């Protein structure tokens, strides 16, 4: 039967084995699942994840005691520009320790900052390579900041000092330019940076027609959460955004992925404000330059036209004189020809009148004879059709109620007629009606 020992005795055996078999230090790569300080000490949770996913395949506790941590923390901050934080990959110099009461843990003796910087750079490069493969890495850079960029959508924390500095610098610019800014609040540090900024971009996109540019700024000088701006999802949103994006995220050492793909990248919020003011000042300078060039061009054109008018005036005077001389000569020739033509026409008409006067008595006599003969003929024809002469030849006109009777059917037995004769008138009564022959005579 195996001997019986206490738990503390068993743990002492484990401690002795670890101290004997793992007496040296080891450089270990791991990811920080959590990290926090307490009373000057730094406590870490280390994890190793599967290459095929995020499933942990190993995890352990680590501790960096106050004396070591006070030396390592500033050095790591100096080299990387940010402190240790969750999700960061690190290379730690560890030695194993086991305590009967607290169990196993690793003691941190050193941190290789260059490994973490390399991992951060590798992660940024992977994101950039993905964007380049998608063909969108330079898409936002192809946009141009409008010449009159005064409507600014600002993505920042409402309480950030950098946001206040940005707005104050725009409002107090030396040119008196008027900028209209609208804040779209977002979390600018911590784990919520990505989704918060994406939500703000979506809100701006819904009102894209109201803005000229989008500004993403975070101030305060701390770059502890630079990794929040180095995510693929956020980078894709910025790269595909329809408006020019200007970044002023405030980190002093490295550029984030957003800085690389944004249309314009500045170091600080105030630098972004200075850029916008300078950009608008450049537009004003170009306008002033164009105005000056237009003025010079107009003055030069007016001088040229004045000289041209003077030359035209001289030419017109000479042309008018020449033209007047030519027209005077032409009028004189016309007057001479008119006098000749009028004299000939008067002579011709005078001869024609003399000839007419010679023929006029004969023509009048002949015309009078023709008209007298025509009147005689008319008189003879009128006498031939005179009703009195017709009545004198034995004809009469029968009237019934004042209407000339031309057809027997117009009369009835007993009708009274008036017969007009060549001399006088008689009354008759219809006592009998006889049919007419084909020639119209009574049967």
Tab-separated table of C-alpha atoms in Angstrom:
chain	number	residue	atom	x	y	z
A	1	UNK	CA	0.000	0.000	0.000
A	2	UNK	CA	1.341	3.433	-0.990
A	3	UNK	CA	2.403	5.752	1.798
A	4	UNK	CA	0.073	8.571	2.793
A	5	UNK	CA	1.251	12.209	2.699
A	6	UNK	CA	-0.419	15.569	3.128
A	7	UNK	CA	-1.304	17.922	0.273
A	8	UNK	CA	1.394	20.356	1.338
A	9	UNK	CA	3.925	17.522	1.287
A	10	UNK	CA	2.746	16.522	-2.221
A	11	UNK	CA	2.987	20.104	-3.413
A	12	UNK	CA	6.486	20.347	-1.912
A	13	UNK	CA	7.477	17.314	-3.971
A	14	UNK	CA	6.100	19.010	-7.114
A	15	UNK	CA	7.969	22.205	-6.226
A	16	UNK	CA	11.231	20.257	-5.754
A	17	UNK	CA	10.781	18.492	-9.106
A	18	UNK	CA	10.088	21.759	-10.937
A	19	UNK	CA	12.976	23.577	-9.268
A	20	UNK	CA	15.358	20.742	-10.117
A	21	UNK	CA	14.188	19.961	-13.662
A	22	UNK	CA	13.276	23.539	-14.774
A	23	UNK	CA	15.921	25.600	-13.079
A	24	UNK	CA	16.738	27.687	-16.189
A	25	UNK	CA	14.791	30.559	-17.823
A	26	UNK	CA	12.785	30.052	-21.031
A	27	UNK	CA	11.780	32.476	-23.811
A	28	UNK	CA	8.093	31.786	-24.294
A	29	UNK	CA	5.701	33.208	-26.909
A	30	UNK	CA	2.074	33.673	-25.833
A	31	UNK	CA	-0.955	35.894	-26.154
A	32	UNK	CA	-2.155	38.027	-23.266
A	33	UNK	CA	-5.660	36.930	-22.315
A	34	UNK	CA	-5.679	39.541	-19.545
A	35	UNK	CA	-3.242	41.879	-17.834
A	36	UNK	CA	-3.595	44.113	-14.778
A	37	UNK	CA	-1.484	45.795	-12.134
A	38	UNK	CA	-1.919	45.563	-8.385
A	39	UNK	CA	0.324	47.230	-5.812
A	40	UNK	CA	3.045	47.655	-8.384
A	41	UNK	CA	2.995	44.027	-9.513
A	42	UNK	CA	1.725	42.952	-12.983
A	43	UNK	CA	-0.459	39.858	-13.244
A	44	UNK	CA	-1.028	38.202	-16.595
A	45	UNK	CA	-3.097	35.367	-18.018
A	46	UNK	CA	-1.204	33.714	-20.869
A	47	UNK	CA	-2.895	31.688	-23.597
A	48	UNK	CA	-1.883	29.823	-26.743
A	49	UNK	CA	-4.589	29.390	-29.384
A	50	UNK	CA	-4.969	26.754	-32.046
A	51	UNK	CA	-3.634	27.637	-35.462
A	52	UNK	CA	-6.948	26.518	-36.949
A	53	UNK	CA	-9.101	28.734	-34.747
A	54	UNK	CA	-9.357	30.633	-31.483
A	55	UNK	CA	-9.606	27.569	-29.274
A	56	UNK	CA	-7.035	27.739	-26.428
A	57	UNK	CA	-4.614	24.818	-26.417
A	58	UNK	CA	-2.656	26.040	-23.401
A	59	UNK	CA	-2.978	28.659	-20.695
A	60	UNK	CA	-1.126	29.672	-17.540
A	61	UNK	CA	-0.692	32.475	-15.045
A	62	UNK	CA	2.329	34.764	-15.044
A	63	UNK	CA	3.508	37.443	-12.656
A	64	UNK	CA	6.042	40.211	-12.932
A	65	UNK	CA	7.111	41.428	-9.502
A	66	UNK	CA	7.235	45.125	-8.690
A	67	UNK	CA	11.022	45.518	-8.905
A	68	UNK	CA	11.191	43.918	-12.351
A	69	UNK	CA	7.944	45.462	-13.620
A	70	UNK	CA	9.046	49.002	-12.711
A	71	UNK	CA	11.993	48.475	-15.050
A	72	UNK	CA	10.298	46.536	-17.877
A	73	UNK	CA	7.093	48.544	-18.241
A	74	UNK	CA	8.712	51.910	-19.185
A	75	UNK	CA	11.128	50.187	-21.544
A	76	UNK	CA	8.308	48.312	-23.316
A	77	UNK	CA	6.288	51.525	-23.565
A	78	UNK	CA	9.286	53.373	-24.992
A	79	UNK	CA	9.898	50.789	-27.723
A	80	UNK	CA	6.320	49.958	-28.744
A	81	UNK	CA	4.556	53.222	-27.966
A	82	UNK	CA	1.904	51.438	-25.902
A	83	UNK	CA	1.658	49.354	-22.726
A	84	UNK	CA	0.877	45.680	-22.467
A	85	UNK	CA	-2.812	45.030	-23.223
A	86	UNK	CA	-5.229	42.201	-23.839
A	87	UNK	CA	-4.838	40.414	-27.180
A	88	UNK	CA	-1.196	41.417	-27.584
A	89	UNK	CA	1.332	38.759	-28.557
A	90	UNK	CA	4.487	38.847	-26.422
A	91	UNK	CA	7.831	37.097	-26.038
A	92	UNK	CA	8.565	36.675	-22.297
A	93	UNK	CA	11.609	35.398	-20.445
A	94	UNK	CA	10.049	33.108	-17.799
A	95	UNK	CA	11.099	30.778	-15.103
A	96	UNK	CA	8.775	28.244	-13.496
A	97	UNK	CA	7.704	28.405	-9.864
A	98	UNK	CA	5.361	26.371	-7.740
A	99	UNK	CA	3.981	27.404	-4.375
A	100	UNK	CA	2.370	24.911	-2.054
A	101	UNK	CA	-0.530	27.297	-1.334
A	102	UNK	CA	-0.975	29.107	-4.693
A	103	UNK	CA	0.039	26.468	-7.209
A	104	UNK	CA	2.018	26.832	-10.447
A	105	UNK	CA	2.852	30.134	-12.158
A	106	UNK	CA	5.460	31.690	-14.384
A	107	UNK	CA	7.653	34.542	-13.175
A	108	UNK	CA	8.428	37.193	-15.820
A	109	UNK	CA	12.056	38.291	-15.843
A	110	UNK	CA	12.178	40.098	-19.204
A	111	UNK	CA	10.018	41.117	-22.189
A	112	UNK	CA	11.261	41.300	-25.799
A	113	UNK	CA	9.523	44.413	-27.115
A	114	UNK	CA	10.833	43.864	-30.649
A	115	UNK	CA	8.791	40.643	-30.926
A	116	UNK	CA	5.579	42.482	-30.044
A	117	UNK	CA	6.402	45.285	-32.461
A	118	UNK	CA	7.062	42.721	-35.172
A	119	UNK	CA	3.755	40.984	-34.480
A	120	UNK	CA	1.888	44.288	-34.591
A	121	UNK	CA	3.619	45.196	-37.839
A	122	UNK	CA	2.888	41.740	-39.257
A	123	UNK	CA	-0.794	42.056	-38.360
A	124	UNK	CA	-0.974	45.508	-39.980
A	125	UNK	CA	0.804	44.177	-43.066
A	126	UNK	CA	-1.608	41.242	-43.324
A	127	UNK	CA	-4.532	43.660	-43.265
A	128	UNK	CA	-2.893	45.850	-45.926
A	129	UNK	CA	-2.165	42.807	-48.091
A	130	UNK	CA	-5.810	41.741	-47.830
A	131	UNK	CA	-7.001	45.214	-48.837
A	132	UNK	CA	-4.524	45.237	-51.712
A	133	UNK	CA	-5.792	41.850	-52.913
A	134	UNK	CA	-9.347	43.205	-52.796
A	135	UNK	CA	-8.243	46.171	-54.896
A	136	UNK	CA	-9.500	48.773	-52.391
A	137	UNK	CA	-6.335	49.812	-50.554
A	138	UNK	CA	-6.005	53.089	-52.495
A	139	UNK	CA	-9.720	53.627	-53.201
A	140	UNK	CA	-10.208	56.385	-50.623
A	141	UNK	CA	-6.934	58.016	-51.658
A	142	UNK	CA	-8.283	58.434	-55.191
A	143	UNK	CA	-10.942	60.797	-53.811
A	144	UNK	CA	-10.106	64.486	-53.775
A	145	UNK	CA	-10.814	66.772	-50.873
A	146	UNK	CA	-13.274	69.330	-52.324
A	147	UNK	CA	-11.831	72.785	-52.858
A	148	UNK	CA	-14.498	74.275	-50.596
A	149	UNK	CA	-14.375	71.608	-47.866
A	150	UNK	CA	-16.259	73.351	-45.030
A	151	UNK	CA	-18.862	70.721	-44.077
A	152	UNK	CA	-17.042	68.321	-41.782
A	153	UNK	CA	-18.340	65.101	-40.196
A	154	UNK	CA	-16.248	64.409	-37.075
A	155	UNK	CA	-15.892	60.941	-35.575
A	156	UNK	CA	-14.453	61.287	-32.076
A	157	UNK	CA	-15.226	61.052	-28.417
A	158	UNK	CA	-17.395	63.967	-27.303
A	159	UNK	CA	-15.279	64.450	-24.171
A	160	UNK	CA	-11.883	64.147	-25.836
A	161	UNK	CA	-9.595	67.151	-25.451
A	162	UNK	CA	-8.457	66.634	-29.038
A	163	UNK	CA	-12.004	67.146	-30.312
A	164	UNK	CA	-12.277	70.432	-28.445
A	165	UNK	CA	-8.888	71.581	-29.766
A	166	UNK	CA	-9.951	70.621	-33.290
A	167	UNK	CA	-13.192	72.629	-33.117
A	168	UNK	CA	-11.506	75.640	-31.472
A	169	UNK	CA	-8.790	75.791	-34.106
A	170	UNK	CA	-11.332	75.661	-36.933
A	171	UNK	CA	-13.473	78.358	-35.300
A	172	UNK	CA	-10.543	80.713	-34.563
A	173	UNK	CA	-8.697	80.434	-37.885
A	174	UNK	CA	-6.881	83.570	-39.016
A	175	UNK	CA	-8.760	83.751	-42.313
A	176	UNK	CA	-12.210	83.897	-40.758
A	177	UNK	CA	-13.336	80.800	-42.643
A	178	UNK	CA	-16.658	79.353	-41.477
A	179	UNK	CA	-16.627	75.585	-40.989
A	180	UNK	CA	-19.734	73.563	-40.135
A	181	UNK	CA	-18.929	70.489	-38.045
A	182	UNK	CA	-21.172	67.706	-36.776
A	183	UNK	CA	-19.984	65.201	-34.197
A	184	UNK	CA	-20.713	61.493	-34.574
A	185	UNK	CA	-19.665	60.153	-31.153
A	186	UNK	CA	-17.556	57.000	-31.000
A	187	UNK	CA	-15.434	55.109	-28.500
A	188	UNK	CA	-11.816	55.883	-29.351
A	189	UNK	CA	-9.981	53.459	-27.058
A	190	UNK	CA	-10.500	49.943	-25.815
A	191	UNK	CA	-12.092	46.882	-27.359
A	192	UNK	CA	-15.148	48.742	-28.665
A	193	UNK	CA	-13.203	51.029	-31.010
A	194	UNK	CA	-13.832	48.993	-34.161
A	195	UNK	CA	-17.612	48.597	-33.923
A	196	UNK	CA	-18.141	52.082	-32.511
A	197	UNK	CA	-16.259	53.786	-35.343
A	198	UNK	CA	-17.985	51.583	-37.955
A	199	UNK	CA	-21.376	52.595	-36.527
A	200	UNK	CA	-20.359	56.260	-36.731
A	201	UNK	CA	-19.254	55.814	-40.365
A	202	UNK	CA	-22.610	54.254	-41.214
A	203	UNK	CA	-24.386	57.222	-39.607
A	204	UNK	CA	-22.281	59.637	-41.678
A	205	UNK	CA	-22.926	57.640	-44.848
A	206	UNK	CA	-26.668	57.995	-44.317
A	207	UNK	CA	-26.184	61.796	-44.571
A	208	UNK	CA	-23.280	61.756	-47.038
A	209	UNK	CA	-24.763	64.546	-49.183
A	210	UNK	CA	-24.518	66.933	-46.205
A	211	UNK	CA	-20.724	66.651	-45.825
A	212	UNK	CA	-17.545	67.250	-47.799
A	213	UNK	CA	-15.104	65.179	-45.701
A	214	UNK	CA	-15.018	62.800	-42.722
A	215	UNK	CA	-12.507	63.341	-39.905
A	216	UNK	CA	-11.496	60.569	-37.496
A	217	UNK	CA	-9.597	62.050	-34.547
A	218	UNK	CA	-8.543	61.085	-31.052
A	219	UNK	CA	-6.419	63.330	-28.889
A	220	UNK	CA	-4.726	63.322	-25.510
A	221	UNK	CA	-1.334	62.141	-26.703
A	222	UNK	CA	-1.808	58.501	-25.576
A	223	UNK	CA	-1.538	55.752	-28.170
A	224	UNK	CA	-2.280	52.845	-25.865
A	225	UNK	CA	-5.123	51.527	-27.996
A	226	UNK	CA	-3.614	51.859	-31.444
A	227	UNK	CA	-4.561	48.248	-32.145
A	228	UNK	CA	-8.231	49.231	-32.144
A	229	UNK	CA	-7.612	51.066	-35.447
A	230	UNK	CA	-5.723	48.119	-36.970
A	231	UNK	CA	-8.653	45.838	-37.818
A	232	UNK	CA	-9.714	44.534	-41.214
A	233	UNK	CA	-13.405	45.352	-40.793
A	234	UNK	CA	-12.738	48.999	-39.915
A	235	UNK	CA	-10.142	49.301	-42.691
A	236	UNK	CA	-12.598	47.952	-45.293
A	237	UNK	CA	-15.218	50.493	-44.208
A	238	UNK	CA	-12.787	53.402	-44.518
A	239	UNK	CA	-11.314	52.186	-47.829
A	240	UNK	CA	-14.780	51.919	-49.415
A	241	UNK	CA	-16.201	55.095	-47.879
A	242	UNK	CA	-17.672	57.482	-50.504
A	243	UNK	CA	-16.272	60.646	-48.871
A	244	UNK	CA	-12.595	61.563	-48.331
A	245	UNK	CA	-11.471	60.381	-44.884
A	246	UNK	CA	-8.892	62.399	-42.903
A	247	UNK	CA	-7.271	60.773	-39.872
A	248	UNK	CA	-5.683	62.433	-36.863
A	249	UNK	CA	-5.496	59.525	-34.451
A	250	UNK	CA	-2.663	61.011	-32.441
A	251	UNK	CA	-0.035	58.296	-32.296
A	252	UNK	CA	3.471	59.583	-32.517
A	253	UNK	CA	5.499	56.564	-33.611
A	254	UNK	CA	3.740	54.147	-35.950
A	255	UNK	CA	1.058	54.619	-38.545
A	256	UNK	CA	-2.149	52.651	-38.129
A	257	UNK	CA	-3.813	50.872	-41.023
A	258	UNK	CA	-6.332	53.726	-41.194
A	259	UNK	CA	-3.489	56.224	-41.659
A	260	UNK	CA	-2.200	54.202	-44.623
A	261	UNK	CA	-5.523	53.876	-46.471
A	262	UNK	CA	-7.159	57.205	-45.588
A	263	UNK	CA	-7.298	59.978	-48.171
A	264	UNK	CA	-5.227	62.246	-45.891
A	265	UNK	CA	-3.326	61.325	-42.722
A	266	UNK	CA	-2.224	63.808	-40.046
A	267	UNK	CA	-0.575	63.198	-36.673
A	268	UNK	CA	-2.982	65.048	-34.368
A	269	UNK	CA	-6.473	66.564	-34.363
A	270	UNK	CA	-5.006	70.071	-34.477
A	271	UNK	CA	-2.917	69.037	-37.472
A	272	UNK	CA	-6.130	67.910	-39.200
A	273	UNK	CA	-7.721	71.289	-38.444
A	274	UNK	CA	-4.604	73.033	-39.773
A	275	UNK	CA	-4.816	70.925	-42.943
A	276	UNK	CA	-8.461	71.873	-43.549
A	277	UNK	CA	-7.696	75.559	-42.961
A	278	UNK	CA	-4.624	75.376	-45.186
A	279	UNK	CA	-6.578	73.545	-47.885
A	280	UNK	CA	-9.291	76.215	-47.906
A	281	UNK	CA	-6.625	78.934	-47.779
A	282	UNK	CA	-5.039	77.338	-50.839
A	283	UNK	CA	-8.400	77.520	-52.584
A	284	UNK	CA	-8.697	81.198	-51.605
A	285	UNK	CA	-5.167	81.805	-52.874
A	286	UNK	CA	-6.025	80.147	-56.192
A	287	UNK	CA	-9.180	82.258	-56.424
A	288	UNK	CA	-7.193	85.419	-55.674
A	289	UNK	CA	-4.568	84.361	-58.203
A	290	UNK	CA	-7.260	83.684	-60.795
A	291	UNK	CA	-8.875	87.042	-60.023
A	292	UNK	CA	-5.524	88.794	-60.445
A	293	UNK	CA	-4.832	86.943	-63.685
A	294	UNK	CA	-8.319	87.744	-64.952
A	295	UNK	CA	-7.811	91.421	-64.061
A	296	UNK	CA	-4.432	91.483	-65.832
A	297	UNK	CA	-5.929	89.674	-68.802
A	298	UNK	CA	-8.857	92.109	-68.981
A	299	UNK	CA	-6.549	95.131	-68.732
A	300	UNK	CA	-4.287	93.716	-71.428
A	301	UNK	CA	-7.284	92.857	-73.589
A	302	UNK	CA	-8.710	96.365	-73.143
A	303	UNK	CA	-5.382	97.905	-74.136
A	304	UNK	CA	-5.207	95.661	-77.166
A	305	UNK	CA	-8.787	96.504	-78.122
A	306	UNK	CA	-8.140	100.224	-77.570
A	307	UNK	CA	-5.174	100.086	-79.936
A	308	UNK	CA	-7.233	98.077	-82.415
A	309	UNK	CA	-10.056	100.642	-82.216
A	310	UNK	CA	-7.587	103.450	-82.844
A	311	UNK	CA	-6.289	101.631	-85.912
A	312	UNK	CA	-9.833	100.957	-87.052
A	313	UNK	CA	-10.722	104.616	-86.514
A	314	UNK	CA	-7.854	105.663	-88.766
A	315	UNK	CA	-8.767	103.025	-91.320
A	316	UNK	CA	-12.456	104.003	-91.210
A	317	UNK	CA	-11.618	107.663	-91.757
A	318	UNK	CA	-9.547	106.814	-94.825
A	319	UNK	CA	-12.138	104.344	-96.108
A	320	UNK	CA	-14.974	106.847	-95.576
A	321	UNK	CA	-13.063	109.551	-97.489
A	322	UNK	CA	-12.325	107.166	-100.342
A	323	UNK	CA	-15.865	105.865	-100.344
A	324	UNK	CA	-17.317	109.366	-100.299
A	325	UNK	CA	-15.136	110.362	-103.278
A	326	UNK	CA	-16.203	107.251	-105.165
A	327	UNK	CA	-19.883	107.832	-104.399
A	328	UNK	CA	-19.687	111.504	-105.370
A	329	UNK	CA	-18.147	110.519	-108.703
A	330	UNK	CA	-20.768	107.790	-109.161
A	331	UNK	CA	-23.586	110.263	-108.331
A	332	UNK	CA	-22.171	112.795	-110.797
A	333	UNK	CA	-22.056	110.121	-113.515
A	334	UNK	CA	-25.595	109.049	-112.636
A	335	UNK	CA	-26.795	112.665	-112.777
A	336	UNK	CA	-25.188	113.113	-116.193
A	337	UNK	CA	-26.729	109.888	-117.480
A	338	UNK	CA	-30.123	110.884	-116.024
A	339	UNK	CA	-30.008	114.254	-117.801
A	340	UNK	CA	-29.185	112.539	-121.077
A	341	UNK	CA	-31.876	109.885	-120.637
A	342	UNK	CA	-34.496	112.469	-119.596
A	343	UNK	CA	-33.700	114.682	-122.577
A	344	UNK	CA	-34.011	111.692	-124.942
A	345	UNK	CA	-37.225	110.545	-123.240
A	346	UNK	CA	-38.722	114.056	-123.467
A	347	UNK	CA	-37.838	114.263	-127.143
A	348	UNK	CA	-39.365	110.847	-127.828
A	349	UNK	CA	-42.547	111.665	-125.930
A	350	UNK	CA	-42.857	115.065	-127.614
A	351	UNK	CA	-42.636	113.389	-131.049
A	352	UNK	CA	-45.178	110.762	-129.970
A	353	UNK	CA	-47.584	113.487	-128.776
A	354	UNK	CA	-47.226	115.436	-132.032
A	355	UNK	CA	-48.019	112.243	-133.957
A	356	UNK	CA	-51.029	111.592	-131.714
A	357	UNK	CA	-52.248	115.177	-132.187
A	358	UNK	CA	-52.032	114.764	-135.930
A	359	UNK	CA	-54.088	111.530	-135.832
A	360	UNK	CA	-56.525	112.638	-133.137
A	361	UNK	CA	-59.157	114.422	-135.412
A	362	UNK	CA	-59.396	111.398	-137.731
A	363	UNK	CA	-59.557	108.992	-134.785
A	364	UNK	CA	-62.348	111.041	-133.131
A	365	UNK	CA	-64.397	111.214	-136.332
A	366	UNK	CA	-64.003	107.474	-136.942
A	367	UNK	CA	-64.989	106.676	-133.352
A	368	UNK	CA	-68.064	108.925	-133.522
A	369	UNK	CA	-69.203	107.217	-136.758
A	370	UNK	CA	-68.768	103.753	-135.196
A	371	UNK	CA	-70.751	104.706	-132.115
A	372	UNK	CA	-73.538	106.340	-134.194
A	373	UNK	CA	-73.882	103.152	-136.289
A	374	UNK	CA	-73.966	101.012	-133.106
A	375	UNK	CA	-76.732	103.226	-131.677
A	376	UNK	CA	-78.793	102.857	-134.875
A	377	UNK	CA	-78.514	99.094	-134.625
A	378	UNK	CA	-79.527	99.123	-130.976
A	379	UNK	CA	-82.542	101.316	-131.801
A	380	UNK	CA	-83.665	98.934	-134.510
A	381	UNK	CA	-83.387	95.901	-132.190
A	382	UNK	CA	-85.224	97.687	-129.392
A	383	UNK	CA	-88.062	98.652	-131.754
A	384	UNK	CA	-88.301	95.057	-132.885
A	385	UNK	CA	-88.892	93.838	-129.341
A	386	UNK	CA	-91.119	96.742	-128.235
A	387	UNK	CA	-94.355	95.181	-126.714
A	388	UNK	CA	-96.513	97.907	-128.278
A	389	UNK	CA	-95.389	96.930	-131.754
A	390	UNK	CA	-96.043	93.255	-130.925
A	391	UNK	CA	-99.596	94.118	-129.760
A	392	UNK	CA	-100.176	96.112	-132.900
A	393	UNK	CA	-99.571	92.918	-134.895
A	394	UNK	CA	-102.662	91.387	-133.225
A	395	UNK	CA	-101.226	89.923	-130.121
A	396	UNK	CA	-102.643	90.496	-126.606
A	397	UNK	CA	-101.567	89.779	-122.991
A	398	UNK	CA	-103.923	87.888	-120.623
A	399	UNK	CA	-103.648	88.823	-116.963
A	400	UNK	CA	-105.243	86.886	-114.105
A	401	UNK	CA	-105.000	88.630	-110.753
A	402	UNK	CA	-102.278	90.806	-112.228
A	403	UNK	CA	-100.179	87.791	-113.339
A	404	UNK	CA	-99.504	87.049	-117.017
A	405	UNK	CA	-101.147	83.731	-118.039
A	406	UNK	CA	-98.697	81.512	-119.927
A	407	UNK	CA	-100.335	78.112	-119.334
A	408	UNK	CA	-104.010	77.050	-119.541
A	409	UNK	CA	-103.625	74.963	-116.439
A	410	UNK	CA	-103.280	78.197	-114.487
A	411	UNK	CA	-107.004	78.968	-115.062
A	412	UNK	CA	-110.259	77.480	-113.872
A	413	UNK	CA	-113.739	77.794	-115.368
A	414	UNK	CA	-115.343	81.038	-114.340
A	415	UNK	CA	-111.980	82.876	-113.817
A	416	UNK	CA	-112.028	86.426	-115.072
A	417	UNK	CA	-109.180	87.681	-117.243
A	418	UNK	CA	-107.988	91.085	-118.379
A	419	UNK	CA	-106.858	91.186	-122.025
A	420	UNK	CA	-104.403	93.971	-122.843
A	421	UNK	CA	-104.592	94.992	-126.528
A	422	UNK	CA	-102.605	97.428	-128.610
A	423	UNK	CA	-105.287	99.905	-127.864
A	424	UNK	CA	-107.322	99.450	-124.673
A	425	UNK	CA	-108.182	96.574	-122.365
A	426	UNK	CA	-111.212	94.192	-122.195
A	427	UNK	CA	-112.566	91.848	-119.445
A	428	UNK	CA	-113.374	88.228	-120.391
A	429	UNK	CA	-114.596	85.137	-118.501
A	430	UNK	CA	-113.371	81.568	-118.929
A	431	UNK	CA	-116.352	79.479	-120.035
A	432	UNK	CA	-114.532	76.588	-121.664
A	433	UNK	CA	-111.061	75.049	-121.610
A	434	UNK	CA	-109.693	73.413	-124.721
A	435	UNK	CA	-106.614	71.159	-124.981
A	436	UNK	CA	-103.646	72.603	-126.805
A	437	UNK	CA	-101.917	71.166	-129.834
A	438	UNK	CA	-98.333	70.043	-129.736
A	439	UNK	CA	-97.243	73.443	-131.102
A	440	UNK	CA	-99.161	75.203	-128.292
A	441	UNK	CA	-102.099	76.426	-130.416
A	442	UNK	CA	-105.736	75.660	-129.371
A	443	UNK	CA	-107.024	72.322	-130.579
